[in-house]
CSV table of C-alpha atoms in Angstrom, one decimal:
chain,number,residue,atom,x,y,z
A,280,MET,CA,-8.6,68.8,30.0
A,281,ALA,CA,-10.1,69.5,33.5
A,282,PHE,CA,-11.2,66.3,35.0
A,283,LEU,CA,-9.7,63.7,33.0
A,284,SER,CA,-6.3,61.9,32.5
A,285,PRO,CA,-4.8,61.6,29.2
A,286,GLY,CA,-5.6,58.2,29.1
A,287,GLU,CA,-9.1,58.9,29.4
A,288,VAL,CA,-9.1,61.8,26.9
A,289,ARG,CA,-7.2,59.4,24.3
A,290,LEU,CA,-10.5,56.9,25.3
A,291,LEU,CA,-12.8,59.8,24.1
A,292,ARG,CA,-11.2,60.2,21.0
A,293,GLU,CA,-11.1,56.8,20.2
A,294,ALA,CA,-14.6,55.9,20.4
A,295,GLY,CA,-15.8,59.8,19.0
A,296,HIS,CA,-14.6,62.1,15.7
A,297,PRO,CA,-14.1,65.9,16.0
A,298,ARG,CA,-16.4,68.7,15.2
A,299,THR,CA,-16.2,72.3,15.1
A,300,TRP,CA,-19.4,74.5,15.7
A,301,VAL,CA,-19.6,78.4,14.5
A,302,ARG,CA,-20.8,81.2,17.0
A,303,GLY,CA,-24.5,80.4,17.2
A,304,GLU,CA,-24.8,76.9,16.0
A,305,VAL,CA,-26.6,75.0,18.1
A,306,LEU,CA,-25.1,71.6,19.9
A,307,MET,CA,-28.2,70.2,21.5
A,308,ARG,CA,-31.1,71.2,21.8
A,309,GLU,CA,-34.1,70.7,25.1
A,310,GLY,CA,-36.3,68.2,24.5
A,311,GLU,CA,-34.4,65.9,22.2
A,312,THR,CA,-33.7,62.5,22.3
A,313,ALA,CA,-30.1,62.3,24.0
A,314,ASP,CA,-27.9,60.2,21.2
A,315,SER,CA,-24.4,61.4,22.2
A,316,VAL,CA,-22.0,63.4,24.5
A,317,VAL,CA,-19.8,66.5,23.6
A,318,LEU,CA,-16.4,66.5,24.9
A,319,LEU,CA,-15.3,70.4,24.5
A,320,THR,CA,-11.9,71.0,23.2
A,321,GLY,CA,-12.3,74.5,22.1
A,322,GLY,CA,-14.1,77.6,22.5
A,323,LEU,CA,-17.2,78.8,24.9
A,324,VAL,CA,-20.9,77.6,24.7
A,325,LYS,CA,-23.9,77.7,27.0
A,326,ALA,CA,-26.8,75.9,28.7
A,327,THR,CA,-30.1,77.5,28.2
A,328,VAL,CA,-33.9,76.5,28.9
A,329,ASP,CA,-37.0,78.3,27.7
A,330,SER,CA,-40.3,78.3,29.9
A,331,ALA,CA,-43.7,78.4,28.7
A,332,ASN,CA,-44.1,82.4,29.1
A,333,GLY,CA,-40.8,82.5,26.6
A,334,TYR,CA,-38.3,83.5,29.3
A,335,THR,CA,-34.8,81.6,28.9
A,336,SER,CA,-32.6,81.0,31.5
A,337,LEU,CA,-28.9,80.8,31.9
A,338,LEU,CA,-28.1,77.6,33.3
A,339,ALA,CA,-24.0,77.6,32.4
A,340,LEU,CA,-21.2,78.3,30.5
A,341,ARG,CA,-18.7,75.1,29.9
A,342,GLY,CA,-15.1,75.7,28.1
A,343,PRO,CA,-12.7,73.5,27.1
A,344,GLY,CA,-12.4,70.1,28.9
A,345,GLU,CA,-16.2,70.1,30.2
A,346,LEU,CA,-18.8,67.3,28.8
A,347,LEU,CA,-21.9,68.4,27.4
A,348,GLY,CA,-24.5,66.4,27.6
A,349,GLU,CA,-23.4,63.3,29.6
A,350,LEU,CA,-26.4,63.3,32.1
A,351,ALA,CA,-29.2,62.5,29.5
A,352,CYS,CA,-27.4,59.9,28.0
A,353,ILE,CA,-26.6,58.4,31.4
A,354,ASP,CA,-30.4,58.4,32.7
A,355,GLY,CA,-32.0,58.1,28.8
A,356,ARG,CA,-34.3,60.9,29.1
A,357,PRO,CA,-34.3,64.0,27.1
A,358,ARG,CA,-32.3,66.5,26.9
A,359,GLY,CA,-32.8,69.0,29.5
A,360,ALA,CA,-31.1,72.4,27.9
A,361,THR,CA,-30.4,73.7,24.8
A,362,VAL,CA,-26.5,74.3,24.3
A,363,THR,CA,-25.4,77.1,21.9
A,364,ALA,CA,-21.9,77.9,20.9
A,365,MET,CA,-21.2,81.4,21.9
A,366,ARG,CA,-17.8,81.8,19.6
A,367,ARG,CA,-16.6,79.6,17.3
A,368,SER,CA,-16.3,75.9,19.4
A,369,ALA,CA,-14.5,72.4,18.6
A,370,GLY,CA,-15.0,69.3,20.1
A,371,LEU,CA,-15.0,65.3,20.1
A,372,VAL,CA,-18.4,63.7,19.6
A,373,VAL,CA,-18.9,60.2,21.2
A,374,ALA,CA,-21.8,58.1,20.7
A,375,GLY,CA,-24.4,58.0,23.7
A,376,GLU,CA,-23.8,54.2,23.2
A,377,ALA,CA,-20.1,53.8,23.0
A,378,PHE,CA,-20.1,56.3,26.2
A,379,LEU,CA,-22.3,54.3,27.9
A,380,ARG,CA,-20.0,51.4,26.8
A,381,LEU,CA,-16.7,53.0,27.9
A,382,LEU,CA,-17.9,53.8,31.5
A,383,GLU,CA,-18.8,50.6,32.0
A,384,ARG,CA,-15.3,49.0,30.9
A,385,ASP,CA,-13.1,51.9,32.3
A,386,PRO,CA,-13.9,52.6,35.9
A,387,ALA,CA,-11.9,55.6,36.0
A,388,LEU,CA,-13.3,57.1,33.7
A,389,CYS,CA,-17.0,56.5,35.1
A,390,LEU,CA,-15.3,57.8,38.6
A,391,ALA,CA,-14.2,61.3,36.5
A,392,VAL,CA,-17.7,61.8,35.3
A,393,LEU,CA,-19.1,61.5,38.8
A,394,ARG,CA,-16.7,63.9,39.9
A,395,SER,CA,-17.7,66.1,37.4
A,396,VAL,CA,-21.3,65.9,37.8
A,397,VAL,CA,-20.7,66.3,42.3
A,398,GLY,CA,-19.1,69.1,40.9
A,399,ARG,CA,-21.5,70.6,38.9
A,400,LEU,CA,-23.9,69.8,41.5
A,401,ARG,CA,-22.1,72.2,44.2
A,402,ASP,CA,-21.7,74.8,42.1
A,403,SER,CA,-25.5,75.0,41.3
A,404,ASP,CA,-25.8,74.6,44.9
A,405,GLY,CA,-23.9,77.1,45.8
A,406,LEU,CA,-25.6,79.6,43.7
A,407,ARG,CA,-28.5,79.4,45.2
A,408,ALA,CA,-27.4,79.4,48.6
A,409,ASP,CA,-25.9,82.8,47.1
A,410,GLN,CA,-29.2,84.2,45.4
A,411,GLY,CA,-31.1,84.3,48.9
A,412,ALA,CA,-28.2,85.5,50.9
A,413,ARG,CA,-26.3,87.8,48.6
A,414,THR,CA,-27.4,91.1,47.5
A,415,THR,CA,-27.5,91.4,43.6
A,416,GLY,CA,-24.7,93.7,43.3
A,417,ALA,CA,-22.6,91.0,45.1
A,418,ARG,CA,-23.9,88.2,43.0
A,419,VAL,CA,-23.4,90.0,39.6
A,420,ALA,CA,-19.8,90.6,40.4
A,421,GLY,CA,-19.2,87.0,42.0
A,422,LEU,CA,-20.3,85.8,38.9
A,423,LEU,CA,-18.5,88.1,36.9
A,424,VAL,CA,-15.2,87.3,38.4
A,425,LYS,CA,-16.0,83.3,38.1
A,426,LEU,CA,-16.8,83.7,34.1
A,427,ALA,CA,-13.9,86.4,33.6
A,428,VAL,CA,-11.5,83.8,35.3
A,429,GLN,CA,-12.5,80.8,34.0
A,430,TYR,CA,-13.8,81.8,30.6
A,431,GLY,CA,-13.0,85.3,29.6
A,432,SER,CA,-10.9,86.5,26.9
A,433,ALA,CA,-8.5,89.1,26.9
A,434,ALA,CA,-9.3,92.5,25.7
A,435,PRO,CA,-6.1,95.0,25.3
A,436,GLU,CA,-8.2,97.0,22.9
A,437,THR,CA,-10.5,98.0,26.1
A,438,LEU,CA,-7.2,98.1,28.2
A,439,PRO,CA,-4.5,96.5,29.2
A,440,GLY,CA,-5.0,93.5,31.4
A,441,ALA,CA,-9.3,94.0,30.8
A,442,VAL,CA,-10.8,90.1,30.4
A,443,ALA,CA,-14.4,90.0,27.9
A,444,VAL,CA,-16.9,87.7,29.3
A,445,GLN,CA,-19.6,86.7,26.5
A,446,VAL,CA,-22.8,87.3,28.3
A,447,ASN,CA,-24.9,89.8,27.8
A,448,GLN,CA,-27.5,91.9,30.4
A,449,ARG,CA,-30.6,89.3,30.3
A,450,GLU,CA,-28.2,86.3,30.9
A,451,LEU,CA,-26.4,87.7,33.8
A,452,ALA,CA,-30.1,88.6,35.0
A,453,SER,CA,-31.4,84.8,34.9
A,454,ALA,CA,-27.9,83.2,35.9
A,455,THR,CA,-28.6,85.5,39.3
A,456,GLY,CA,-32.0,85.3,39.7
A,457,ALA,CA,-32.1,89.2,39.3
A,458,SER,CA,-34.4,91.2,37.0
A,459,ARG,CA,-32.9,92.4,33.9
A,460,GLU,CA,-33.4,96.4,35.2
A,461,SER,CA,-31.6,95.2,38.3
A,462,VAL,CA,-28.7,94.0,36.9
A,463,VAL,CA,-28.3,97.3,34.5
A,464,ARG,CA,-28.6,99.1,37.9
A,465,CYS,CA,-25.4,96.8,39.2
A,466,LEU,CA,-23.4,97.3,36.1
A,467,ARG,CA,-24.1,101.1,36.3
A,468,ALA,CA,-22.6,101.5,39.6
A,469,MET,CA,-19.6,98.9,38.4
A,470,GLN,CA,-18.9,101.0,35.3
A,471,ARG,CA,-19.0,104.2,37.2
A,472,ALA,CA,-15.9,102.5,39.5
A,473,GLY,CA,-13.8,102.0,36.6
A,474,LEU,CA,-15.0,98.0,37.3
A,475,VAL,CA,-16.1,96.7,34.3
A,476,ALA,CA,-17.6,98.3,30.6
A,477,THR,CA,-20.6,96.9,28.5
A,478,GLY,CA,-20.7,96.8,25.2
A,479,ARG,CA,-22.9,94.6,22.6
A,480,GLY,CA,-23.6,90.9,24.1
A,481,ARG,CA,-20.5,91.5,26.5
A,482,THR,CA,-19.1,92.4,29.4
A,483,VAL,CA,-15.9,93.7,29.8
A,484,VAL,CA,-14.2,93.4,33.5
A,485,LEU,CA,-11.6,96.3,33.9
A,486,ASP,CA,-10.5,95.6,37.2
A,487,LEU,CA,-10.5,92.0,38.5
A,488,ALA,CA,-9.7,92.6,41.9
A,489,GLY,CA,-11.8,95.4,42.4
A,490,LEU,CA,-14.5,93.6,41.4
A,491,ARG,CA,-14.0,90.7,43.5
A,492,ARG,CA,-14.0,92.9,46.7
A,493,TRP,CA,-17.0,94.6,45.6
A,494,ALA,CA,-18.1,90.9,45.3
A,495,GLU,CA,-16.8,89.8,49.2
A,496,GLU,CA,-18.1,93.3,50.3
A,497,GLU,CA,-21.6,94.2,48.8
């Protein structure tokens, strides 16, 4: 797992139970009472927030080894986001009370969870800084590189070495703080450069090194 030792994973396995979710199934819903956490062991999920005007913002993608819902369990407040499976996913579901008892009893596990939370906060701070200092093209390219490296799946049917990212144009726009129209223009430019290909609900990275250079030079 990404931030847990084998012993810490064992503690969560003993306290929880395994579960699977099909694509499109909601694991957690914004506003609900937090009664459990999930340690994702397989698949890919997205965390989103709905605004009053109906706009849905993509907050993050999460993959194997990441905890879901721990903040709401710790502070007792309602869920801050909806978590939806983007493909068939699996995880360990641990009741909120059991999770809190584990944190109280095991300082190493508590520190590991704290480090995970701090890492996410740093990523969030970096994303906000990027939105003010980098062009839309650089932000979109940088996000695609990150998603391809962390959560991408091989797409040899498109091109040998290609990596598919299960994120659509609207989600790219909300994650980078750009308009959908700006993202579409950026993706078209990247397509002309042979860096990406777009499809229904996904973007395929054809040239990861070239896309990384694009992100740095834009």
